């Protein structure tokens, strides 16, 4: 496994990094955790002429929780940091549910959430979580900063909306207004395997009424599937078995899987249905018990 | 009256690291420090690097190869194609099964990943760049990925290179008594049937294959550092293929990062690197990448098994019929004894008292990688035992009998040895019913059946699977077993130095089995020399005695026996030296561990170390100096260990995901030399068994694209999902082995898979399912539940375009 020839730079400032990307004219790639990019380079599926290593940039490793519950995840925050961030899990349990299921412990030590969003693998896990939470990506380029909603950020399989001289500096998860609940379930053949199918569910409840819902699916389409119909089936209603069934039906309907060695399309839709049902049923049971 | 027993001065065998000592592995000292010395660690002055260009398509005629752009890249020293190999008569080479295999393709490519060209350059990056610069024009041909396609009347001929080859059949073979078996079926009350596919798997050692070839024009000597489990076979093969003088060929197999059968064959990469070194007069290193390893080197299994069992109402088995269609890929390259075309598949049913059986076998060519190596098994014994135990469970179910009781009823009894198996092997020892009982007690069989029934009331699916088998390990004897005509024996050479330390060399080759540790323990047992005083060396054909290498669990049965015999020769000479030192006749000398003494005066004695010193400094007149011996051991029979494996599982009906609740293994591998290493071998074997049962397979799509060409698709289980293993033992010494040991390295891999599959099938009992092919991926189990039917795993896989 020998990559093509490439240059390597490790700038000390964000401006310097943006300058290098600008000069790279589309042939440069940002290196953060390297857990997807480096294997792709070894396979020569990715052949960048320049790697801009952002690991020396100050401040990007910050994981912040603000007073209003907003969570800011810097571009160098590792999966492991998120796995161990109890305060984040308390605000958004879906993050706590997903973090330990990302790849394997070795990858979690190096890989980053923002890098995972940029990589835009249709089988990636974080994009589903961020989609369910209506998060956005903050990008910085020569012209300044901009905020890009996750739904606009990922444009296709392994494609994002970033300009060639923009760096995704952080991902932001907006703070909840009501009681949060949700979960993340993934079917994988083995730890570290790509998801056969996975589901992130994030809801907010005012009493027993759902005020906000996000349901996003991974592994069942050419990009992360935002199952808006499933979310709409819940908003304004209590988590009755009818509402749960309607959401699960809509989520399975939204899934666009293809058959492969992980299973048939029908099977993957069925798994999505099962997972949505399971997460919501658990939420419903837990809130009944709490009441 | 009191009798005072003379105090023995024999050494404590456990303390000196002898038989039965769970001695820590001496080789780990360097491995855990990163100080192992693998082929890729070999760096020679002026060394060049080789990369192989592989075919992206599975079946195509090569229209043209244009390597001119590759030659122009600075740092490229040589570009080899099939045409250039052909000028040296090296475009094709013989396989271990009397077929031929392309080294670099000349006419057609016959599988995805086949070697098409090679670049030798100053560094591997340049070589890889140059491979990409080679332009190959292919004219695609129809692709065959399974026996049904291969045997179809209009199937394209894959081996059009072979004179007289009119179809895609590479062999037909049969064994057993057809007439007697037909009679048994005529008399049967019940006939039970089953069919299945044992999927293609890959040994996938962590270290891929590789070589550093170093031809010295001045001396004419060729040295090849190579990842091989059988260095002497390679030396013979190189002498024959490359027509080089055998005494000027040195094969060195340094530390190996696993083998599992993958490193038995001779691969094109080795041959090309050798020719490249001869042509460039520089050392040439070739290290295969992971994808190259998975898509082109020896696979395991890929056999379609069908069979039926003739049964009497009272549960006795009257006879068995079996048929196999085996998929050998583009070249018949199985590494197996030459008499047996489908390996030792006819060792099936050896632990059951069955009067007669008949097996027919047919091998076919397909557009897939060649190989058919014994992936941690003794020549397709894995397929044999998997079929056996799946068939037995199906038969028990058909008769409505308890699966444990059905096995017990049909086992060969302890007092019925030697026993002739239905296919003609001779088994010699075992306590099958006892092993089963130990396993049933350990898992609380009755208790689990109650728990299962209780759980079923709540819609939960629990199952229990049993797999019992005795398997033939340790080929030869040499009458029956040879590879390319070379008889299967093995060897050891023991030299005791004057201070009583020793060096031991064998013709085996450790790949993780711990030979450096256990071999010393056998010498310690025989001679009383502490194991830590014995250096074990293997793998260098210039220094090691000729041997057939390590695979098929043959090291302890064959090389281990040779070590004991060599040690006994040394002991016989040491006894002469002891008699001389003690000034008595040899007949008056007695032995206890580590010491000779005078029978009539036990206090008068000499240690083995004192004998060693005398061999170099004080030998009697007429006795040759020195203290060393070698032994070539030709075993009288195979060894027959027994394993009983029991799994309990629970299936999630909504997703088809199944979890192992408990797993009990009872192994009887005779006398255990190092119990810790034996347990490690069993745990590793069970993990591989679990892998094959649950997640691991190499499959293909309709175009012959290999699905499983990297570790994201070809799954190795991690500590997270691997179940906990509960190990038990029974000891029935091998009656013919010098120290009573039997092979064990592969038992768990061979016997384990059926325990998992039987457990899942048991959980599905009553849901209309008879068989789901491995691996039991959640979607397959779910499909079986949904359709109430069997699920085939045969390629091509179903995909959406």
JSON list of N, CA, C and O in Angstrom, two decimals, chain B residues 212-251:
[
{"chain": "B", "resi": 212, "resn": "UNK", "atom": "N", "xyz": [12.49, -11.93, -0.29]},
{"chain": "B", "resi": 212, "resn": "UNK", "atom": "CA", "xyz": [13.65, -11.16, -0.71]},
{"chain": "B", "resi": 212, "resn": "UNK", "atom": "C", "xyz": [14.58, -12.16, -1.39]},
{"chain": "B", "resi": 212, "resn": "UNK", "atom": "O", "xyz": [15.12, -13.05, -0.74]},
{"chain": "B", "resi": 213, "resn": "UNK", "atom": "N", "xyz": [14.68, -12.04, -2.72]},
{"chain": "B", "resi": 213, "resn": "UNK", "atom": "CA", "xyz": [15.52, -12.98, -3.47]},
{"chain": "B", "resi": 213, "resn": "UNK", "atom": "C", "xyz": [16.87, -12.34, -3.70]},
{"chain": "B", "resi": 213, "resn": "UNK", "atom": "O", "xyz": [16.97, -11.17, -4.06]},
{"chain": "B", "resi": 214, "resn": "UNK", "atom": "N", "xyz": [17.91, -13.12, -3.47]},
{"chain": "B", "resi": 214, "resn": "UNK", "atom": "CA", "xyz": [19.27, -12.57, -3.57]},
{"chain": "B", "resi": 214, "resn": "UNK", "atom": "C", "xyz": [20.14, -13.58, -4.32]},
{"chain": "B", "resi": 214, "resn": "UNK", "atom": "O", "xyz": [20.63, -14.54, -3.74]},
{"chain": "B", "resi": 215, "resn": "UNK", "atom": "N", "xyz": [20.31, -13.33, -5.61]},
{"chain": "B", "resi": 215, "resn": "UNK", "atom": "CA", "xyz": [21.14, -14.22, -6.41]},
{"chain": "B", "resi": 215, "resn": "UNK", "atom": "C", "xyz": [22.54, -13.63, -6.54]},
{"chain": "B", "resi": 215, "resn": "UNK", "atom": "O", "xyz": [22.70, -12.48, -6.94]},
{"chain": "B", "resi": 216, "resn": "UNK", "atom": "N", "xyz": [23.52, -14.42, -6.18]},
{"chain": "B", "resi": 216, "resn": "UNK", "atom": "CA", "xyz": [24.91, -13.97, -6.23]},
{"chain": "B", "resi": 216, "resn": "UNK", "atom": "C", "xyz": [25.58, -14.59, -7.45]},
{"chain": "B", "resi": 216, "resn": "UNK", "atom": "O", "xyz": [25.86, -15.79, -7.47]},
{"chain": "B", "resi": 217, "resn": "UNK", "atom": "N", "xyz": [25.82, -13.76, -8.46]},
{"chain": "B", "resi": 217, "resn": "UNK", "atom": "CA", "xyz": [26.37, -14.26, -9.72]},
{"chain": "B", "resi": 217, "resn": "UNK", "atom": "C", "xyz": [27.75, -14.90, -9.49]},
{"chain": "B", "resi": 217, "resn": "UNK", "atom": "O", "xyz": [28.11, -15.89, -10.12]},
{"chain": "B", "resi": 218, "resn": "UNK", "atom": "N", "xyz": [28.51, -14.32, -8.55]},
{"chain": "B", "resi": 218, "resn": "UNK", "atom": "CA", "xyz": [29.88, -14.79, -8.35]},
{"chain": "B", "resi": 218, "resn": "UNK", "atom": "C", "xyz": [29.92, -16.21, -7.79]},
{"chain": "B", "resi": 218, "resn": "UNK", "atom": "O", "xyz": [30.72, -17.04, -8.22]},
{"chain": "B", "resi": 219, "resn": "UNK", "atom": "N", "xyz": [29.05, -16.50, -6.82]},
{"chain": "B", "resi": 219, "resn": "UNK", "atom": "CA", "xyz": [29.08, -17.84, -6.21]},
{"chain": "B", "resi": 219, "resn": "UNK", "atom": "C", "xyz": [28.04, -18.76, -6.83]},
{"chain": "B", "resi": 219, "resn": "UNK", "atom": "O", "xyz": [28.07, -19.96, -6.61]},
{"chain": "B", "resi": 220, "resn": "UNK", "atom": "N", "xyz": [27.12, -18.18, -7.56]},
{"chain": "B", "resi": 220, "resn": "UNK", "atom": "CA", "xyz": [26.03, -18.98, -8.12]},
{"chain": "B", "resi": 220, "resn": "UNK", "atom": "C", "xyz": [24.98, -19.34, -7.10]},
{"chain": "B", "resi": 220, "resn": "UNK", "atom": "O", "xyz": [24.08, -20.14, -7.36]},
{"chain": "B", "resi": 221, "resn": "UNK", "atom": "N", "xyz": [25.07, -18.74, -5.93]},
{"chain": "B", "resi": 221, "resn": "UNK", "atom": "CA", "xyz": [24.14, -19.12, -4.87]},
{"chain": "B", "resi": 221, "resn": "UNK", "atom": "C", "xyz": [22.91, -18.21, -4.86]},
{"chain": "B", "resi": 221, "resn": "UNK", "atom": "O", "xyz": [23.03, -16.99, -4.95]},
{"chain": "B", "resi": 222, "resn": "UNK", "atom": "N", "xyz": [21.77, -18.84, -4.70]},
{"chain": "B", "resi": 222, "resn": "UNK", "atom": "CA", "xyz": [20.51, -18.11, -4.58]},
{"chain": "B", "resi": 222, "resn": "UNK", "atom": "C", "xyz": [20.01, -18.24, -3.14]},
{"chain": "B", "resi": 222, "resn": "UNK", "atom": "O", "xyz": [19.78, -19.34, -2.65]},
{"chain": "B", "resi": 223, "resn": "UNK", "atom": "N", "xyz": [19.86, -17.10, -2.48]},
{"chain": "B", "resi": 223, "resn": "UNK", "atom": "CA", "xyz": [19.28, -17.09, -1.13]},
{"chain": "B", "resi": 223, "resn": "UNK", "atom": "C", "xyz": [17.93, -16.39, -1.23]},
{"chain": "B", "resi": 223, "resn": "UNK", "atom": "O", "xyz": [17.83, -15.31, -1.82]},
{"chain": "B", "resi": 224, "resn": "UNK", "atom": "N", "xyz": [16.91, -17.03, -0.69]},
{"chain": "B", "resi": 224, "resn": "UNK", "atom": "CA", "xyz": [15.59, -16.41, -0.72]},
{"chain": "B", "resi": 224, "resn": "UNK", "atom": "C", "xyz": [15.02, -16.40, 0.70]},
{"chain": "B", "resi": 224, "resn": "UNK", "atom": "O", "xyz": [14.80, -17.44, 1.30]},
{"chain": "B", "resi": 225, "resn": "UNK", "atom": "N", "xyz": [14.83, -15.20, 1.22]},
{"chain": "B", "resi": 225, "resn": "UNK", "atom": "CA", "xyz": [14.09, -15.03, 2.48]},
{"chain": "B", "resi": 225, "resn": "UNK", "atom": "C", "xyz": [12.63, -15.01, 2.10]},
{"chain": "B", "resi": 225, "resn": "UNK", "atom": "O", "xyz": [12.22, -14.24, 1.22]},
{"chain": "B", "resi": 226, "resn": "UNK", "atom": "N", "xyz": [11.84, -15.83, 2.71]},
{"chain": "B", "resi": 226, "resn": "UNK", "atom": "CA", "xyz": [10.50, -16.05, 2.17]},
{"chain": "B", "resi": 226, "resn": "UNK", "atom": "C", "xyz": [9.52, -16.41, 3.28]},
{"chain": "B", "resi": 226, "resn": "UNK", "atom": "O", "xyz": [9.88, -17.09, 4.24]},
{"chain": "B", "resi": 227, "resn": "UNK", "atom": "N", "xyz": [8.28, -15.96, 3.11]},
{"chain": "B", "resi": 227, "resn": "UNK", "atom": "CA", "xyz": [7.23, -16.33, 4.06]},
{"chain": "B", "resi": 227, "resn": "UNK", "atom": "C", "xyz": [6.73, -17.72, 3.70]},
{"chain": "B", "resi": 227, "resn": "UNK", "atom": "O", "xyz": [5.77, -17.87, 2.95]},
{"chain": "B", "resi": 228, "resn": "UNK", "atom": "N", "xyz": [7.37, -18.74, 4.22]},
{"chain": "B", "resi": 228, "resn": "UNK", "atom": "CA", "xyz": [6.92, -20.09, 3.87]},
{"chain": "B", "resi": 228, "resn": "UNK", "atom": "C", "xyz": [6.84, -20.98, 5.10]},
{"chain": "B", "resi": 228, "resn": "UNK", "atom": "O", "xyz": [7.71, -20.93, 5.98]},
{"chain": "B", "resi": 229, "resn": "UNK", "atom": "N", "xyz": [5.78, -21.78, 5.13]},
{"chain": "B", "resi": 229, "resn": "UNK", "atom": "CA", "xyz": [5.58, -22.75, 6.20]},
{"chain": "B", "resi": 229, "resn": "UNK", "atom": "C", "xyz": [6.36, -24.03, 5.93]},
{"chain": "B", "resi": 229, "resn": "UNK", "atom": "O", "xyz": [6.40, -24.92, 6.76]},
{"chain": "B", "resi": 230, "resn": "UNK", "atom": "N", "xyz": [6.92, -24.15, 4.72]},
{"chain": "B", "resi": 230, "resn": "UNK", "atom": "CA", "xyz": [7.57, -25.40, 4.33]},
{"chain": "B", "resi": 230, "resn": "UNK", "atom": "C", "xyz": [8.82, -25.08, 3.49]},
{"chain": "B", "resi": 230, "resn": "UNK", "atom": "O", "xyz": [8.84, -25.31, 2.29]},
{"chain": "B", "resi": 231, "resn": "UNK", "atom": "N", "xyz": [9.89, -24.57, 4.12]},
{"chain": "B", "resi": 231, "resn": "UNK", "atom": "CA", "xyz": [11.04, -24.11, 3.35]},
{"chain": "B", "resi": 231, "resn": "UNK", "atom": "C", "xyz": [11.69, -25.19, 2.49]},
{"chain": "B", "resi": 231, "resn": "UNK", "atom": "O", "xyz": [12.14, -24.90, 1.39]},
{"chain": "B", "resi": 232, "resn": "UNK", "atom": "N", "xyz": [11.73, -26.42, 2.98]},
{"chain": "B", "resi": 232, "resn": "UNK", "atom": "CA", "xyz": [12.40, -27.45, 2.18]},
{"chain": "B", "resi": 232, "resn": "UNK", "atom": "C", "xyz": [11.61, -27.82, 0.93]},
{"chain": "B", "resi": 232, "resn": "UNK", "atom": "O", "xyz": [12.19, -28.13, -0.10]},
{"chain": "B", "resi": 233, "resn": "UNK", "atom": "N", "xyz": [10.27, -27.77, 1.03]},
{"chain": "B", "resi": 233, "resn": "UNK", "atom": "CA", "xyz": [9.47, -28.04, -0.16]},
{"chain": "B", "resi": 233, "resn": "UNK", "atom": "C", "xyz": [9.74, -26.94, -1.19]},
{"chain": "B", "resi": 233, "resn": "UNK", "atom": "O", "xyz": [9.85, -27.21, -2.38]},
{"chain": "B", "resi": 234, "resn": "UNK", "atom": "N", "xyz": [9.88, -25.71, -0.71]},
{"chain": "B", "resi": 234, "resn": "UNK", "atom": "CA", "xyz": [10.15, -24.61, -1.63]},
{"chain": "B", "resi": 234, "resn": "UNK", "atom": "C", "xyz": [11.51, -24.81, -2.30]},
{"chain": "B", "resi": 234, "resn": "UNK", "atom": "O", "xyz": [11.66, -24.61, -3.50]},
{"chain": "B", "resi": 235, "resn": "UNK", "atom": "N", "xyz": [12.50, -25.23, -1.51]},
{"chain": "B", "resi": 235, "resn": "UNK", "atom": "CA", "xyz": [13.82, -25.44, -2.11]},
{"chain": "B", "resi": 235, "resn": "UNK", "atom": "C", "xyz": [13.73, -26.47, -3.24]},
{"chain": "B", "resi": 235, "resn": "UNK", "atom": "O", "xyz": [14.28, -26.27, -4.33]},
{"chain": "B", "resi": 236, "resn": "UNK", "atom": "N", "xyz": [13.00, -27.54, -2.96]},
{"chain": "B", "resi": 236, "resn": "UNK", "atom": "CA", "xyz": [12.83, -28.57, -3.99]},
{"chain": "B", "resi": 236, "resn": "UNK", "atom": "C", "xyz": [12.11, -28.00, -5.21]},
{"chain": "B", "resi": 236, "resn": "UNK", "atom": "O", "xyz": [12.50, -28.23, -6.36]},
{"chain": "B", "resi": 237, "resn": "UNK", "atom": "N", "xyz": [11.06, -27.21, -4.93]},
{"chain": "B", "resi": 237, "resn": "UNK", "atom": "CA", "xyz": [10.28, -26.64, -6.03]},
{"chain": "B", "resi": 237, "resn": "UNK", "atom": "C", "xyz": [11.11, -25.68, -6.87]},
{"chain": "B", "resi": 237, "resn": "UNK", "atom": "O", "xyz": [11.06, -25.71, -8.10]},
{"chain": "B", "resi": 238, "resn": "UNK", "atom": "N", "xyz": [11.91, -24.85, -6.20]},
{"chain": "B", "resi": 238, "resn": "UNK", "atom": "CA", "xyz": [12.74, -23.89, -6.95]},
{"chain": "B", "resi": 238, "resn": "UNK", "atom": "C", "xyz": [13.77, -24.65, -7.79]},
{"chain": "B", "resi": 238, "resn": "UNK", "atom": "O", "xyz": [14.03, -24.32, -8.95]},
{"chain": "B", "resi": 239, "resn": "UNK", "atom": "N", "xyz": [14.32, -25.71, -7.22]},
{"chain": "B", "resi": 239, "resn": "UNK", "atom": "CA", "xyz": [15.29, -26.51, -7.97]},
{"chain": "B", "resi": 239, "resn": "UNK", "atom": "C", "xyz": [14.64, -27.07, -9.23]},
{"chain": "B", "resi": 239, "resn": "UNK", "atom": "O", "xyz": [15.26, -27.10, -10.30]},
{"chain": "B", "resi": 240, "resn": "UNK", "atom": "N", "xyz": [13.38, -27.49, -9.10]},
{"chain": "B", "resi": 240, "resn": "UNK", "atom": "CA", "xyz": [12.70, -28.11, -10.23]},
{"chain": "B", "resi": 240, "resn": "UNK", "atom": "C", "xyz": [12.18, -27.07, -11.21]},
{"chain": "B", "resi": 240, "resn": "UNK", "atom": "O", "xyz": [12.32, -27.23, -12.42]},
{"chain": "B", "resi": 241, "resn": "UNK", "atom": "N", "xyz": [11.57, -25.99, -10.68]},
{"chain": "B", "resi": 241, "resn": "UNK", "atom": "CA", "xyz": [10.95, -24.99, -11.56]},
{"chain": "B", "resi": 241, "resn": "UNK", "atom": "C", "xyz": [12.01, -24.15, -12.25]},
{"chain": "B", "resi": 241, "resn": "UNK", "atom": "O", "xyz": [12.01, -23.97, -13.46]},
{"chain": "B", "resi": 242, "resn": "UNK", "atom": "N", "xyz": [12.94, -23.61, -11.46]},
{"chain": "B", "resi": 242, "resn": "UNK", "atom": "CA", "xyz": [13.92, -22.67, -12.02]},
{"chain": "B", "resi": 242, "resn": "UNK", "atom": "C", "xyz": [15.16, -23.39, -12.52]},
{"chain": "B", "resi": 242, "resn": "UNK", "atom": "O", "xyz": [16.08, -22.75, -13.03]},
{"chain": "B", "resi": 243, "resn": "UNK", "atom": "N", "xyz": [15.20, -24.71, -12.35]},
{"chain": "B", "resi": 243, "resn": "UNK", "atom": "CA", "xyz": [16.33, -25.52, -12.81]},
{"chain": "B", "resi": 243, "resn": "UNK", "atom": "C", "xyz": [17.65, -24.98, -12.28]},
{"chain": "B", "resi": 243, "resn": "UNK", "atom": "O", "xyz": [18.62, -24.81, -13.02]},
{"chain": "B", "resi": 244, "resn": "UNK", "atom": "N", "xyz": [17.66, -24.70, -10.98]},
{"chain": "B", "resi": 244, "resn": "UNK", "atom": "CA", "xyz": [18.89, -24.29, -10.30]},
{"chain": "B", "resi": 244, "resn": "UNK", "atom": "C", "xyz": [19.36, -25.46, -9.44]},
{"chain": "B", "resi": 244, "resn": "UNK", "atom": "O", "xyz": [18.55, -26.26, -8.98]},
{"chain": "B", "resi": 245, "resn": "UNK", "atom": "N", "xyz": [20.69, -25.58, -9.24]},
{"chain": "B", "resi": 245, "resn": "UNK", "atom": "CA", "xyz": [21.19, -26.71, -8.42]},
{"chain": "B", "resi": 245, "resn": "UNK", "atom": "C", "xyz": [20.75, -26.57, -6.96]},
{"chain": "B", "resi": 245, "resn": "UNK", "atom": "O", "xyz": [20.92, -25.50, -6.36]},
{"chain": "B", "resi": 246, "resn": "UNK", "atom": "N", "xyz": [20.22, -27.65, -6.40]},
{"chain": "B", "resi": 246, "resn": "UNK", "atom": "CA", "xyz": [19.59, -27.58, -5.08]},
{"chain": "B", "resi": 246, "resn": "UNK", "atom": "C", "xyz": [20.58, -27.18, -3.98]},
{"chain": "B", "resi": 246, "resn": "UNK", "atom": "O", "xyz": [20.21, -26.50, -3.03]},
{"chain": "B", "resi": 247, "resn": "UNK", "atom": "N", "xyz": [21.84, -27.58, -4.11]},
{"chain": "B", "resi": 247, "resn": "UNK", "atom": "CA", "xyz": [22.80, -27.26, -3.05]},
{"chain": "B", "resi": 247, "resn": "UNK", "atom": "C", "xyz": [23.17, -25.78, -3.06]},
{"chain": "B", "resi": 247, "resn": "UNK", "atom": "O", "xyz": [23.76, -25.28, -2.11]},
{"chain": "B", "resi": 248, "resn": "UNK", "atom": "N", "xyz": [22.82, -25.08, -4.13]},
{"chain": "B", "resi": 248, "resn": "UNK", "atom": "CA", "xyz": [23.11, -23.64, -4.17]},
{"chain": "B", "resi": 248, "resn": "UNK", "atom": "C", "xyz": [21.84, -22.81, -3.95]},
{"chain": "B", "resi": 248, "resn": "UNK", "atom": "O", "xyz": [21.79, -21.64, -4.26]},
{"chain": "B", "resi": 249, "resn": "UNK", "atom": "N", "xyz": [20.82, -23.46, -3.43]},
{"chain": "B", "resi": 249, "resn": "UNK", "atom": "CA", "xyz": [19.59, -22.73, -3.11]},
{"chain": "B", "resi": 249, "resn": "UNK", "atom": "C", "xyz": [19.42, -22.75, -1.59]},
{"chain": "B", "resi": 249, "resn": "UNK", "atom": "O", "xyz": [19.46, -23.81, -0.97]},
{"chain": "B", "resi": 250, "resn": "UNK", "atom": "N", "xyz": [19.28, -21.58, -1.03]},
{"chain": "B", "resi": 250, "resn": "UNK", "atom": "CA", "xyz": [19.05, -21.49, 0.41]},
{"chain": "B", "resi": 250, "resn": "UNK", "atom": "C", "xyz": [17.73, -20.75, 0.64]},
{"chain": "B", "resi": 250, "resn": "UNK", "atom": "O", "xyz": [17.59, -19.60, 0.23]},
{"chain": "B", "resi": 251, "resn": "UNK", "atom": "N", "xyz": [16.79, -21.41, 1.24]},
{"chain": "B", "resi": 251, "resn": "UNK", "atom": "CA", "xyz": [15.52, -20.79, 1.58]},
{"chain": "B", "resi": 251, "resn": "UNK", "atom": "C", "xyz": [15.53, -20.49, 3.07]},
{"chain": "B", "resi": 251, "resn": "UNK", "atom": "O", "xyz": [15.77, -21.40, 3.88]}
]
